[in-house]
CSV table of N, CA, C and O in Angstrom, one decimal:
chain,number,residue,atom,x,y,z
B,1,UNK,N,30.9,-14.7,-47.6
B,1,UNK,CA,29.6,-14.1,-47.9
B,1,UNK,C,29.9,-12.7,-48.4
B,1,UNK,O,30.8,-12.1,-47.8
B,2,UNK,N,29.2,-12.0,-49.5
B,2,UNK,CA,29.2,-10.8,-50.1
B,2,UNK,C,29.1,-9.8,-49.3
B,2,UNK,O,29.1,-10.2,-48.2
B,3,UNK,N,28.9,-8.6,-49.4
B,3,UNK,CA,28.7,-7.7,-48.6
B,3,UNK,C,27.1,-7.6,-48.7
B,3,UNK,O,26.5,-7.6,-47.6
B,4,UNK,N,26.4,-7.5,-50.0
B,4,UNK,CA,24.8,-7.5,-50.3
B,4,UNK,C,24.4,-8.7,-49.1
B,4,UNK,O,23.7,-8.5,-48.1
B,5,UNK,N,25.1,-10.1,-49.5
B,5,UNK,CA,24.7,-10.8,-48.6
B,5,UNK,C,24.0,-10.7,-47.4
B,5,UNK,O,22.9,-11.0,-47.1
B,6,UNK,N,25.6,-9.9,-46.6
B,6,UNK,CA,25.2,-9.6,-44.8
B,6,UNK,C,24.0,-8.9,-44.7
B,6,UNK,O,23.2,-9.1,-43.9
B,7,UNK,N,24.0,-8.2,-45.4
B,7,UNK,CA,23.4,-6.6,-45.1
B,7,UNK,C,22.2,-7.2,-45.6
B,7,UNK,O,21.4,-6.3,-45.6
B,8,UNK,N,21.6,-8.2,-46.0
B,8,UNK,CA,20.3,-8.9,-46.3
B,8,UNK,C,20.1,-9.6,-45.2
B,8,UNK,O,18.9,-9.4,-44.8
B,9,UNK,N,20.6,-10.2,-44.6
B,9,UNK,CA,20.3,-11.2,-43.7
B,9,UNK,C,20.2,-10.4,-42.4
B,9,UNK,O,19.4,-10.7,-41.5
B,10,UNK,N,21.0,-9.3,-42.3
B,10,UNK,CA,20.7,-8.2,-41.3
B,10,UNK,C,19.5,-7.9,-40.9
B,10,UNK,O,18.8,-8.1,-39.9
B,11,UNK,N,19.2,-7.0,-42.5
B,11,UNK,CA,17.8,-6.7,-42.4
B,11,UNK,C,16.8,-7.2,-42.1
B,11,UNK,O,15.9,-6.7,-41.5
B,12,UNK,N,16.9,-8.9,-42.6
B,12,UNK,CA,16.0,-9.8,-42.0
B,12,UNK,C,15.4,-10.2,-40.7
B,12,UNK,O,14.3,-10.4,-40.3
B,13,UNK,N,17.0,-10.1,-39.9
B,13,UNK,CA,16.5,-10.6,-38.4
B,13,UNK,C,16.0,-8.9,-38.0
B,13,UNK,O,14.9,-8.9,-37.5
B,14,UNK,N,16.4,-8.1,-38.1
B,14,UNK,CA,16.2,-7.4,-37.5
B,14,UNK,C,14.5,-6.8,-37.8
B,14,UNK,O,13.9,-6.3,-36.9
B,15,UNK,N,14.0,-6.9,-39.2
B,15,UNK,CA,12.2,-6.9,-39.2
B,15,UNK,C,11.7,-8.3,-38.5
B,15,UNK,O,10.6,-8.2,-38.0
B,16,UNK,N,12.4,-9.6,-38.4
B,16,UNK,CA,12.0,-10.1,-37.7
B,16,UNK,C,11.5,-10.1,-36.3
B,16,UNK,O,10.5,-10.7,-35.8
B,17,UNK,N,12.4,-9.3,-35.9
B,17,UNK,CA,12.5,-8.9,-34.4
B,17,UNK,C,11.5,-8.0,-34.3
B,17,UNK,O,10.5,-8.3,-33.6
B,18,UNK,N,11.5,-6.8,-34.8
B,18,UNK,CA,10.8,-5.5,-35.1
B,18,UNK,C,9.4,-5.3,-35.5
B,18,UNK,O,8.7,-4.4,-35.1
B,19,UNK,N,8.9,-6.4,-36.4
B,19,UNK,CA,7.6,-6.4,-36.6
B,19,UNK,C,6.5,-7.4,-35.5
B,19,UNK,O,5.3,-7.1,-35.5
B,20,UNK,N,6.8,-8.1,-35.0
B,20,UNK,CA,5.8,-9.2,-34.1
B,20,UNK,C,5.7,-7.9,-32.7
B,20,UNK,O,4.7,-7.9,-31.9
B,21,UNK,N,6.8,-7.0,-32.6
B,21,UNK,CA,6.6,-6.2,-31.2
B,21,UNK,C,5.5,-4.7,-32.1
B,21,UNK,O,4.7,-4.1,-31.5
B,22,UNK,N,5.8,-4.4,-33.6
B,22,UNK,CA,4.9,-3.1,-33.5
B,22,UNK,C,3.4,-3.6,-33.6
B,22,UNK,O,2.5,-2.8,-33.3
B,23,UNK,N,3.2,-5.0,-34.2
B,23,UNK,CA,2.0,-6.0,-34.1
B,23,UNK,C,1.4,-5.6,-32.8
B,23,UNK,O,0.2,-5.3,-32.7
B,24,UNK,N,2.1,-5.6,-31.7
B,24,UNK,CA,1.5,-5.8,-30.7
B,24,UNK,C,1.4,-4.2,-29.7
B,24,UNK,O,0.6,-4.1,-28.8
B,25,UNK,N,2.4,-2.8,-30.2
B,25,UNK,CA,1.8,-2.1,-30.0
B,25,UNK,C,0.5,-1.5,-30.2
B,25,UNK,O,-0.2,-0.8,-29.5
B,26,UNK,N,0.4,-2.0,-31.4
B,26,UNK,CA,-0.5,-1.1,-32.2
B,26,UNK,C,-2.3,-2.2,-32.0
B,26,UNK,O,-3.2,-1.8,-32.7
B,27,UNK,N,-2.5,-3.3,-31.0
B,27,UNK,CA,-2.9,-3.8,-31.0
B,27,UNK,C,-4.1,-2.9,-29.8
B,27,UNK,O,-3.8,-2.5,-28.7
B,28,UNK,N,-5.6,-2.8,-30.4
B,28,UNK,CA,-6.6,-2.5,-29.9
B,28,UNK,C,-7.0,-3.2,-28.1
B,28,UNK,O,-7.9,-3.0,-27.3
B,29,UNK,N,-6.0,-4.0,-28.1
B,29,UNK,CA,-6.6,-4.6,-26.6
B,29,UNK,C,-6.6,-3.7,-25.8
B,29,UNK,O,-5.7,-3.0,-25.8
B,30,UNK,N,-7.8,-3.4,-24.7
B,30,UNK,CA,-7.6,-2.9,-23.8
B,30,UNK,C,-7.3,-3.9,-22.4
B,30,UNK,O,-7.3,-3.3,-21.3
B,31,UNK,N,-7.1,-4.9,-22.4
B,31,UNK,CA,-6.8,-5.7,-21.1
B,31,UNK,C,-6.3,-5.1,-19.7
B,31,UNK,O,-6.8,-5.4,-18.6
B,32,UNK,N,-5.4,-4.4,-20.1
B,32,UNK,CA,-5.0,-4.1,-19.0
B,32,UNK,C,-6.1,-3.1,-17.8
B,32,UNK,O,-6.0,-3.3,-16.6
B,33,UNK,N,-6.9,-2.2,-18.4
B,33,UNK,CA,-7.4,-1.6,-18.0
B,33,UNK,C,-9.0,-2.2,-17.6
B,33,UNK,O,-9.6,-1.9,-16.6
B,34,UNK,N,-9.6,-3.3,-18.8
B,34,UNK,CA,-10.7,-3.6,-18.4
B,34,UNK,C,-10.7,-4.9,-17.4
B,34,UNK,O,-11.8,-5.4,-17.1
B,35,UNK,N,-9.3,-5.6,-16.9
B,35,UNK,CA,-9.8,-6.9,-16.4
B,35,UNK,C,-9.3,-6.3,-14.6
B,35,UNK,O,-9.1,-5.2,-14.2
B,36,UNK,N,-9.4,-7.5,-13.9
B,36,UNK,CA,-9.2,-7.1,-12.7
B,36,UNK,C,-7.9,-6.4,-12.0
B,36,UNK,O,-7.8,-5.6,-11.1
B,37,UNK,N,-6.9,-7.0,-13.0
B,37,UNK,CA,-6.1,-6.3,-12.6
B,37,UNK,C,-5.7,-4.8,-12.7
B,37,UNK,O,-5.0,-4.0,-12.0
B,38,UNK,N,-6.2,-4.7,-13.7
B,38,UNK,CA,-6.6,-3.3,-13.9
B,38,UNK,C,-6.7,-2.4,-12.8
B,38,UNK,O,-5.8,-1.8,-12.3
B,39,UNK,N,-8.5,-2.4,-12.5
B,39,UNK,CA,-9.1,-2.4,-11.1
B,39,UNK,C,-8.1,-2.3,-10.2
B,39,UNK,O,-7.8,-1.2,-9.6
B,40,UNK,N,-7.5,-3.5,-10.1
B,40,UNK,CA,-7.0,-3.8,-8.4
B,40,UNK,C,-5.4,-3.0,-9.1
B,40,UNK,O,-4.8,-3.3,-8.1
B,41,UNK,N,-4.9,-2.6,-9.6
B,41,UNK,CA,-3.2,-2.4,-9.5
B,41,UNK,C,-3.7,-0.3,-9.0
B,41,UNK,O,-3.0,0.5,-8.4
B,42,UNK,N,-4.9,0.1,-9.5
B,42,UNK,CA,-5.3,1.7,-8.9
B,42,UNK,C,-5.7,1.5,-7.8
B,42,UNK,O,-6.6,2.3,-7.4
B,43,UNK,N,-5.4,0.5,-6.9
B,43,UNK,CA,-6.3,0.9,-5.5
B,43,UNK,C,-5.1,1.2,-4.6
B,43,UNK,O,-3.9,0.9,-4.8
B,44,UNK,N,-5.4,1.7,-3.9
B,44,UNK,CA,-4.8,2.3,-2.2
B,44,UNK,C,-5.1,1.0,-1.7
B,44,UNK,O,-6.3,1.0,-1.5
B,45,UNK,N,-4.5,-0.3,-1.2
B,45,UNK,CA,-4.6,-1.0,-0.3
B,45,UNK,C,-4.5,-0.8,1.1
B,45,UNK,O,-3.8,0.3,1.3
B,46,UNK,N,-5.0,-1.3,2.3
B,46,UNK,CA,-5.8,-0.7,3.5
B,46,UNK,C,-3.9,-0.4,4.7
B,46,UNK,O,-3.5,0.4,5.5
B,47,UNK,N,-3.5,-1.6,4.2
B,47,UNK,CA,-1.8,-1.6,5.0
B,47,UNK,C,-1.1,-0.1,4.7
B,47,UNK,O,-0.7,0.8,5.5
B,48,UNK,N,-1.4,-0.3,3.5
B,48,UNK,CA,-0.2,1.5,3.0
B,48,UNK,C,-0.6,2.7,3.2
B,48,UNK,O,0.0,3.5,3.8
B,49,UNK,N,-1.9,2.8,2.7
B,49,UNK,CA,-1.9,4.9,2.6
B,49,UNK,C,-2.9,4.9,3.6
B,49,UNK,O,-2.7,5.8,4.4
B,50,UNK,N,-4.1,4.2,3.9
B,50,UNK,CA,-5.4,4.5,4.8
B,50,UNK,C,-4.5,3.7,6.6
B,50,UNK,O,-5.1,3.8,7.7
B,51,UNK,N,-3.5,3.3,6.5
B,51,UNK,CA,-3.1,2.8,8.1
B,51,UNK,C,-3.9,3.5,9.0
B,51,UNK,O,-4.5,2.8,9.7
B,52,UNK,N,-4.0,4.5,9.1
B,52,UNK,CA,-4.3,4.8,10.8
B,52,UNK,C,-5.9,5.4,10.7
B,52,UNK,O,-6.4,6.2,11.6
B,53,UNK,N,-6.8,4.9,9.5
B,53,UNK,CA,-8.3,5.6,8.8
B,53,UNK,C,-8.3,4.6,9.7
B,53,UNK,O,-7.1,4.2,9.9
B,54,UNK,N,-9.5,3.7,10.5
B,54,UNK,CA,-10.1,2.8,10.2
B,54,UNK,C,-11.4,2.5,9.2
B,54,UNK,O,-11.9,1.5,8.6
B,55,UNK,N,-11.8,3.6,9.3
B,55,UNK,CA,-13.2,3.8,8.1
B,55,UNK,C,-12.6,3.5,6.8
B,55,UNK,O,-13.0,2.4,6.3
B,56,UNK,N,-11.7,4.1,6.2
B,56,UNK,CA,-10.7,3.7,4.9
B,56,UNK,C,-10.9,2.5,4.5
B,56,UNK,O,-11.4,1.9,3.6
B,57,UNK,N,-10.1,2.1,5.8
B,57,UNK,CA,-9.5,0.2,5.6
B,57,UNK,C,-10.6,-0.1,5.6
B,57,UNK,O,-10.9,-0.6,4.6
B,58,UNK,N,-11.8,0.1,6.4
B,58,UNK,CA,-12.9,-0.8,6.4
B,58,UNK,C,-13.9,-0.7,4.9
B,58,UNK,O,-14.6,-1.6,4.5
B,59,UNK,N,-13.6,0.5,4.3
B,59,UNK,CA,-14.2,0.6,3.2
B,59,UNK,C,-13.5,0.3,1.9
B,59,UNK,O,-14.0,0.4,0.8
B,60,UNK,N,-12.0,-0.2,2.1
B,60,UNK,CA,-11.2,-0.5,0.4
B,60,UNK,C,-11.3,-2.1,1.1
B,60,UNK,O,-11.0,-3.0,0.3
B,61,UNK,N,-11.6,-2.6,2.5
B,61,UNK,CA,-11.7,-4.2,2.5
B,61,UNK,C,-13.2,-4.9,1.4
B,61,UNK,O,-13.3,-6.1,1.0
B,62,UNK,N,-14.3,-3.5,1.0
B,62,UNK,CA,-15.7,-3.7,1.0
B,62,UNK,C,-15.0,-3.9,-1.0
B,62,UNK,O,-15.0,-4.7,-1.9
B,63,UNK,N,-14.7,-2.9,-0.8
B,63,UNK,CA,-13.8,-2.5,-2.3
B,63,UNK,C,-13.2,-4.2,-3.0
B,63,UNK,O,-13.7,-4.7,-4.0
B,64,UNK,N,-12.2,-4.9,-2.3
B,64,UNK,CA,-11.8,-5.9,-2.3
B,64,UNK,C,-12.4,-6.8,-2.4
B,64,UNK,O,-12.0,-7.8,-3.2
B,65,UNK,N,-13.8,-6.9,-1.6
B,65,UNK,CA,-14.3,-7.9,-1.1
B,65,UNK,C,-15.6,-7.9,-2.5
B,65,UNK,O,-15.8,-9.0,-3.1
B,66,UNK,N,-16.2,-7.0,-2.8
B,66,UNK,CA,-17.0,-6.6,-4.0
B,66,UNK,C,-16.1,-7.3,-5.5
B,66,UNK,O,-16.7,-8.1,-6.1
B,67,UNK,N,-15.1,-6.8,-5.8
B,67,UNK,CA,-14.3,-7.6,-7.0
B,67,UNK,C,-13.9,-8.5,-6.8
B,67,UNK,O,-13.6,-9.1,-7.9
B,68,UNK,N,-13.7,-9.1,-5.5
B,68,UNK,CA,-13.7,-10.6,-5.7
B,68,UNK,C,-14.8,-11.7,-5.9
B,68,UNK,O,-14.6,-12.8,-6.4
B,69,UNK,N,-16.0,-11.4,-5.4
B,69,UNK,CA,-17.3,-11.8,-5.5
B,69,UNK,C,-17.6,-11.8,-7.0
B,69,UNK,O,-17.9,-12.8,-7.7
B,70,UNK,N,-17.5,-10.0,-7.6
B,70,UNK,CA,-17.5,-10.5,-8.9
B,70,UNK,C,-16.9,-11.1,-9.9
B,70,UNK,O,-17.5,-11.3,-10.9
B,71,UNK,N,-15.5,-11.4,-9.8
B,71,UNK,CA,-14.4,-12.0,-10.6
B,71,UNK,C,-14.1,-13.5,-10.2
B,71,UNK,O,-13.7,-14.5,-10.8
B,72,UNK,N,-14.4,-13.4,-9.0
B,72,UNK,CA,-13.6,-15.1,-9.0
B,72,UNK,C,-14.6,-15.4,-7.5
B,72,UNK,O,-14.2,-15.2,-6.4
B,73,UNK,N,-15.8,-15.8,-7.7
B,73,UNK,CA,-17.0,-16.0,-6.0
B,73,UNK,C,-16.1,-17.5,-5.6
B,73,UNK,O,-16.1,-17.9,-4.4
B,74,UNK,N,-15.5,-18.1,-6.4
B,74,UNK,CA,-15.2,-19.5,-6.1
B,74,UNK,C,-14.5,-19.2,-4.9
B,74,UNK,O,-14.8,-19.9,-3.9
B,75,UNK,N,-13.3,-18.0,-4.7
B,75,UNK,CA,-12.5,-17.6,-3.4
B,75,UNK,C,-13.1,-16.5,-3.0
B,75,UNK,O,-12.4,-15.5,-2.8
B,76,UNK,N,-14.2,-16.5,-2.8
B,76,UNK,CA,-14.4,-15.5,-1.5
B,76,UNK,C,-14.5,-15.6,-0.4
B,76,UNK,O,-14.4,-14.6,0.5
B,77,UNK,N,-14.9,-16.9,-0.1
B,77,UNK,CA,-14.4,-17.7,1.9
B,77,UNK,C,-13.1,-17.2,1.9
B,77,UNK,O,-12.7,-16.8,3.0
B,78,UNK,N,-12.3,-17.2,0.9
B,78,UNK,CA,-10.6,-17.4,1.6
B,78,UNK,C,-10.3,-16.2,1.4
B,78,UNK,O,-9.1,-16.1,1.7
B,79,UNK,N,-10.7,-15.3,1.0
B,79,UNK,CA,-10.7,-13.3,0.9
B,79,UNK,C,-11.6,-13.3,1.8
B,79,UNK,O,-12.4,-12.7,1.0
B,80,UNK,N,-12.3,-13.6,2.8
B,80,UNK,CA,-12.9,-13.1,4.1
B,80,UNK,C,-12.1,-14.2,5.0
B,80,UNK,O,-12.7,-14.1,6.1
B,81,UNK,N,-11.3,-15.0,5.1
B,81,UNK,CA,-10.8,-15.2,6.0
B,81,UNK,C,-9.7,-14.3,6.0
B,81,UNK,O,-9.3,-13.6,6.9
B,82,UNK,N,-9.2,-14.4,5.0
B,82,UNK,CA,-7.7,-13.5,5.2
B,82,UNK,C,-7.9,-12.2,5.7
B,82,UNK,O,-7.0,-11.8,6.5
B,83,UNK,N,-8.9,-11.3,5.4
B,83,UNK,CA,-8.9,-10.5,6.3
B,83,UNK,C,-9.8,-10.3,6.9
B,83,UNK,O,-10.7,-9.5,6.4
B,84,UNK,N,-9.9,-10.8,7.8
B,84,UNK,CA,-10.9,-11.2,9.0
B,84,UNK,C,-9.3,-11.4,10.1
B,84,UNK,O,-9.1,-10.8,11.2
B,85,UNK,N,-8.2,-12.5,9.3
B,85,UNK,CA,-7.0,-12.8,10.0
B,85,UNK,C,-6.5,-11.4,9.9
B,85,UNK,O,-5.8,-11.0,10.8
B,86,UNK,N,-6.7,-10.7,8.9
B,86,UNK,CA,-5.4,-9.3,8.8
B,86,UNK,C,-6.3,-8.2,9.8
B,86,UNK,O,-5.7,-7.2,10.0
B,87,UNK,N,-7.4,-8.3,10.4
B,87,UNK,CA,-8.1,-7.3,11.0
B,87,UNK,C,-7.4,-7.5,12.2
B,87,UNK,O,-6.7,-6.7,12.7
B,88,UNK,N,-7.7,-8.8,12.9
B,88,UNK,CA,-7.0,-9.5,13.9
B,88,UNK,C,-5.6,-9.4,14.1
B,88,UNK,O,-5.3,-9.7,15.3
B,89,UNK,N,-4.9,-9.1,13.5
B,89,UNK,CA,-3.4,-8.9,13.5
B,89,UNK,C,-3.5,-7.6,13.7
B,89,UNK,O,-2.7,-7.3,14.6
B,90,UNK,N,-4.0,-6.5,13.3
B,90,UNK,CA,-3.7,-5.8,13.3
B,90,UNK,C,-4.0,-5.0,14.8
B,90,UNK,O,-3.4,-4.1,15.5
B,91,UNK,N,-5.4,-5.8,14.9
B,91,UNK,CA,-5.4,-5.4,16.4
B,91,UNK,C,-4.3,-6.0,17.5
B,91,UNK,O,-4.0,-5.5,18.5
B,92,UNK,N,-3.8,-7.1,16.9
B,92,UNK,CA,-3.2,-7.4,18.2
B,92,UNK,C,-1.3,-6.9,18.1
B,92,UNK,O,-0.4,-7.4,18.8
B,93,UNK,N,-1.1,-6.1,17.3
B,93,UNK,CA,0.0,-5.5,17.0
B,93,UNK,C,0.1,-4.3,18.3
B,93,UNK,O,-0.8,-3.7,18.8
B,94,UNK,N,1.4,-4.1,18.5
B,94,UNK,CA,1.6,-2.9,19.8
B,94,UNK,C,1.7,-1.9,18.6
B,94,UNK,O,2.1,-2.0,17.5
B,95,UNK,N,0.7,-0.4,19.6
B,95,UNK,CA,0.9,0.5,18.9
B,95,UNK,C,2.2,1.1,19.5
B,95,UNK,O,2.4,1.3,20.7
B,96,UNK,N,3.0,1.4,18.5
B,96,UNK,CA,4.0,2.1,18.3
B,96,UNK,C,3.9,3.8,19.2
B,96,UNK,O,3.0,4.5,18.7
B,97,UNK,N,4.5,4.3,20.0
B,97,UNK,CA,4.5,5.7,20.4
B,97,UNK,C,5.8,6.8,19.7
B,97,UNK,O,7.0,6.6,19.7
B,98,UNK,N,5.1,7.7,19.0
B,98,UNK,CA,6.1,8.3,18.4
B,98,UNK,C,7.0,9.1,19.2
B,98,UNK,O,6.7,9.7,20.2
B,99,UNK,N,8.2,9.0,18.7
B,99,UNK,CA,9.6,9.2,19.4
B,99,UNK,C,9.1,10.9,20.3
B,99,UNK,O,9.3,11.1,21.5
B,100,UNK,N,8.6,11.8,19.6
B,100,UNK,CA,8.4,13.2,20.5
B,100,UNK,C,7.5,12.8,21.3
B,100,UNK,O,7.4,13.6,22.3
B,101,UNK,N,6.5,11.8,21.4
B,101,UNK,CA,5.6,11.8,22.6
B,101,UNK,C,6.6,11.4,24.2
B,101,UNK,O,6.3,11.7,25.3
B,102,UNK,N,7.9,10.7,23.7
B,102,UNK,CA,8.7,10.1,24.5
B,102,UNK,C,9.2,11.3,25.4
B,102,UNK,O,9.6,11.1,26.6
B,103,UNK,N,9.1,12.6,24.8
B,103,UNK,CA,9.5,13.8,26.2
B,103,UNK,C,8.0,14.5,26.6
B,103,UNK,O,7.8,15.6,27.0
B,104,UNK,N,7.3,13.9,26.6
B,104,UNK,CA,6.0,14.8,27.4
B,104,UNK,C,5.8,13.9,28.5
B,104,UNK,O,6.0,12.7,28.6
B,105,UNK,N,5.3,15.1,29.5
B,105,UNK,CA,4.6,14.4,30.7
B,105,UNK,C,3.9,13.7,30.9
B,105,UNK,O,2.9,14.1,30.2
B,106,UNK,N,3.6,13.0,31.3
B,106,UNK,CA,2.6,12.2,31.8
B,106,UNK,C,0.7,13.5,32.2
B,106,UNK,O,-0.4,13.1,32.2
B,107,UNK,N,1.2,14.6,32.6
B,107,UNK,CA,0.2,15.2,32.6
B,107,UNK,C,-0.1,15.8,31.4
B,107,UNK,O,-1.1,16.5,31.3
B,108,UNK,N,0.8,15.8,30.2
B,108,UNK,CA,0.5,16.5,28.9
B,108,UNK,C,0.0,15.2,27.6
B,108,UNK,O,-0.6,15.2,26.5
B,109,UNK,N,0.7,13.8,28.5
B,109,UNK,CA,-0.1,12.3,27.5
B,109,UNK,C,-1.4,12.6,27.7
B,109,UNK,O,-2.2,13.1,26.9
B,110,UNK,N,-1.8,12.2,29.3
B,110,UNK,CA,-3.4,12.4,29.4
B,110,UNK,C,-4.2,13.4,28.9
B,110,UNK,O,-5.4,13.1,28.8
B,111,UNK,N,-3.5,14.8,28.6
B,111,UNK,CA,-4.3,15.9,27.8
B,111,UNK,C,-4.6,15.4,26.2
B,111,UNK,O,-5.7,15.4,25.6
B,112,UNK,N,-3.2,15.0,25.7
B,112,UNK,CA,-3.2,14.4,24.3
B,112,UNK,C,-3.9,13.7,24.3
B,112,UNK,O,-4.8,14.0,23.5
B,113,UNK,N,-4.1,12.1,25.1
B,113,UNK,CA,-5.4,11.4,24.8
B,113,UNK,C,-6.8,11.6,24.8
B,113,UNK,O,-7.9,11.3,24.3
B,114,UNK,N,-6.2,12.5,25.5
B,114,UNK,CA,-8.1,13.0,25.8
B,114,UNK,C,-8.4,13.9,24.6
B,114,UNK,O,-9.7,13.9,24.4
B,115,UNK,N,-8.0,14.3,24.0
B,115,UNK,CA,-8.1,15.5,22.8
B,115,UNK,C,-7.9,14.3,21.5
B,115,UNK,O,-8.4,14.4,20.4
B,116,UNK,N,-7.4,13.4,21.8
B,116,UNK,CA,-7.4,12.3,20.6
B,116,UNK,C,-8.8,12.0,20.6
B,116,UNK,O,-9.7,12.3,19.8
B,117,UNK,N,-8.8,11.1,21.5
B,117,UNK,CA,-10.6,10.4,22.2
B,117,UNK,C,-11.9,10.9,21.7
B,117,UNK,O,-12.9,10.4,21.4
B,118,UNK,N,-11.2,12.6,21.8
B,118,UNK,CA,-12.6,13.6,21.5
B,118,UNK,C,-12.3,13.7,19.9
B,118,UNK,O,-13.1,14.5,19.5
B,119,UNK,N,-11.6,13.3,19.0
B,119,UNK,CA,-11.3,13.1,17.6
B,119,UNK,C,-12.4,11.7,17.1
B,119,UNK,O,-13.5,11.6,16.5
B,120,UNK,N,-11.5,11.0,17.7
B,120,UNK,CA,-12.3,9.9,17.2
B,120,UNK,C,-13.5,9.5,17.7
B,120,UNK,O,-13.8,8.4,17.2
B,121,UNK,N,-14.6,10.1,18.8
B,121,UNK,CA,-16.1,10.0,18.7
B,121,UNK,C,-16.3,10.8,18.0
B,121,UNK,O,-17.4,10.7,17.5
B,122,UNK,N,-15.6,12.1,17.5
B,122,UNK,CA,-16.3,13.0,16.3
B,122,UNK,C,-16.7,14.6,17.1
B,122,UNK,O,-17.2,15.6,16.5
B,123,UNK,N,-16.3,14.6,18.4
B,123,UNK,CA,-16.4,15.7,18.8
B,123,UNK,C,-15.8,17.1,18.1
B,123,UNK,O,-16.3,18.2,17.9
B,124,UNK,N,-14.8,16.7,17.7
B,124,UNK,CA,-13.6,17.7,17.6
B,124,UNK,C,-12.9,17.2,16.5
B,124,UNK,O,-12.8,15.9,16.6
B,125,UNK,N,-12.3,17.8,15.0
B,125,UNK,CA,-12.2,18.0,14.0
B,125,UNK,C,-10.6,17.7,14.5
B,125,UNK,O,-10.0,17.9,15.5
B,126,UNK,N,-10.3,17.0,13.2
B,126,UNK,CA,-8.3,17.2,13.2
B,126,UNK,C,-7.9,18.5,13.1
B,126,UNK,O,-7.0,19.0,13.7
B,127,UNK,N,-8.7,19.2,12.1
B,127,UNK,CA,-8.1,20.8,12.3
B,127,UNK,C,-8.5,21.6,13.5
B,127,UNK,O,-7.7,22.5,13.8
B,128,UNK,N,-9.7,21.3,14.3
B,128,UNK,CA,-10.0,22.0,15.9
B,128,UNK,C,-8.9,21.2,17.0
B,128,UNK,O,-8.8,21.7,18.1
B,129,UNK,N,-8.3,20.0,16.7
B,129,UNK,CA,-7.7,19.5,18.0
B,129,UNK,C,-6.1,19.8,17.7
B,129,UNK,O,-5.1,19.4,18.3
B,130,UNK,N,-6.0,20.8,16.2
B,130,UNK,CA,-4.3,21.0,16.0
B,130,UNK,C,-4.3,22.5,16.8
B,130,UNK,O,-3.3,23.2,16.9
């Protein structure tokens, strides 16, 4: 084969290649952003960043539970069982004590609990009980 040859057939595969991919940069779809996945790939799921909220989790489960009603109602029994089961699990999971609680007294846990306690009825602010 010639040298013009190669260097034609080069060029060929290579707009072959090249053109079907800038077709599809340049392509007006917004899919990504308007379909569910969209939605659901920006959320904070209730396992990762809200763990220790329970208001959080109980409000990105409503989050969940809202886009699946409207996207797919066919499974929404089976996204209210699953986490109905993941609520359940999570209660019955041992809470973990963090390693520095492991040198306090027993008269300085009971202070800590008690100053927690008064957190979560709402007495006392995370920044008033630091």
């Amino acid at each position: 084969m010639s040298n013009w040859k190669t260097k034609t057939v080069v060029a060929a595969l290579a707009l072959s290649i090249l053109v079907p991919g800038a077709a599809m940069a340049t392509s007006t779809s917004n899919a990504g952003s308007a379909g569910l996945a969209g939605k659901v790939a920006g959320m904070a799921f209730p396992g990762r960043h809200h763990q220790g909220d329970p208001a959080k989790q109980q409000e990105m489960q409503q989050k969940i539970l809202e886009l699946v009603s409207k996207y797919t109602p066919e499974s929404l029994s089976e996204w209210q069982a699953a986490l109905a089961e993941q609520e359940k699990l999570r209660q019955s999971m041992p809470q973990k004590e963090p390693a520095w609680m492991a040198n306090l007294t027993d008269e300085q846990k009971a202070q800590l609990k008690e100053i927690m306690d008064k957190v979560k009825d709402g007495q006392l602010t995370r920044e008033q009980a630091k």
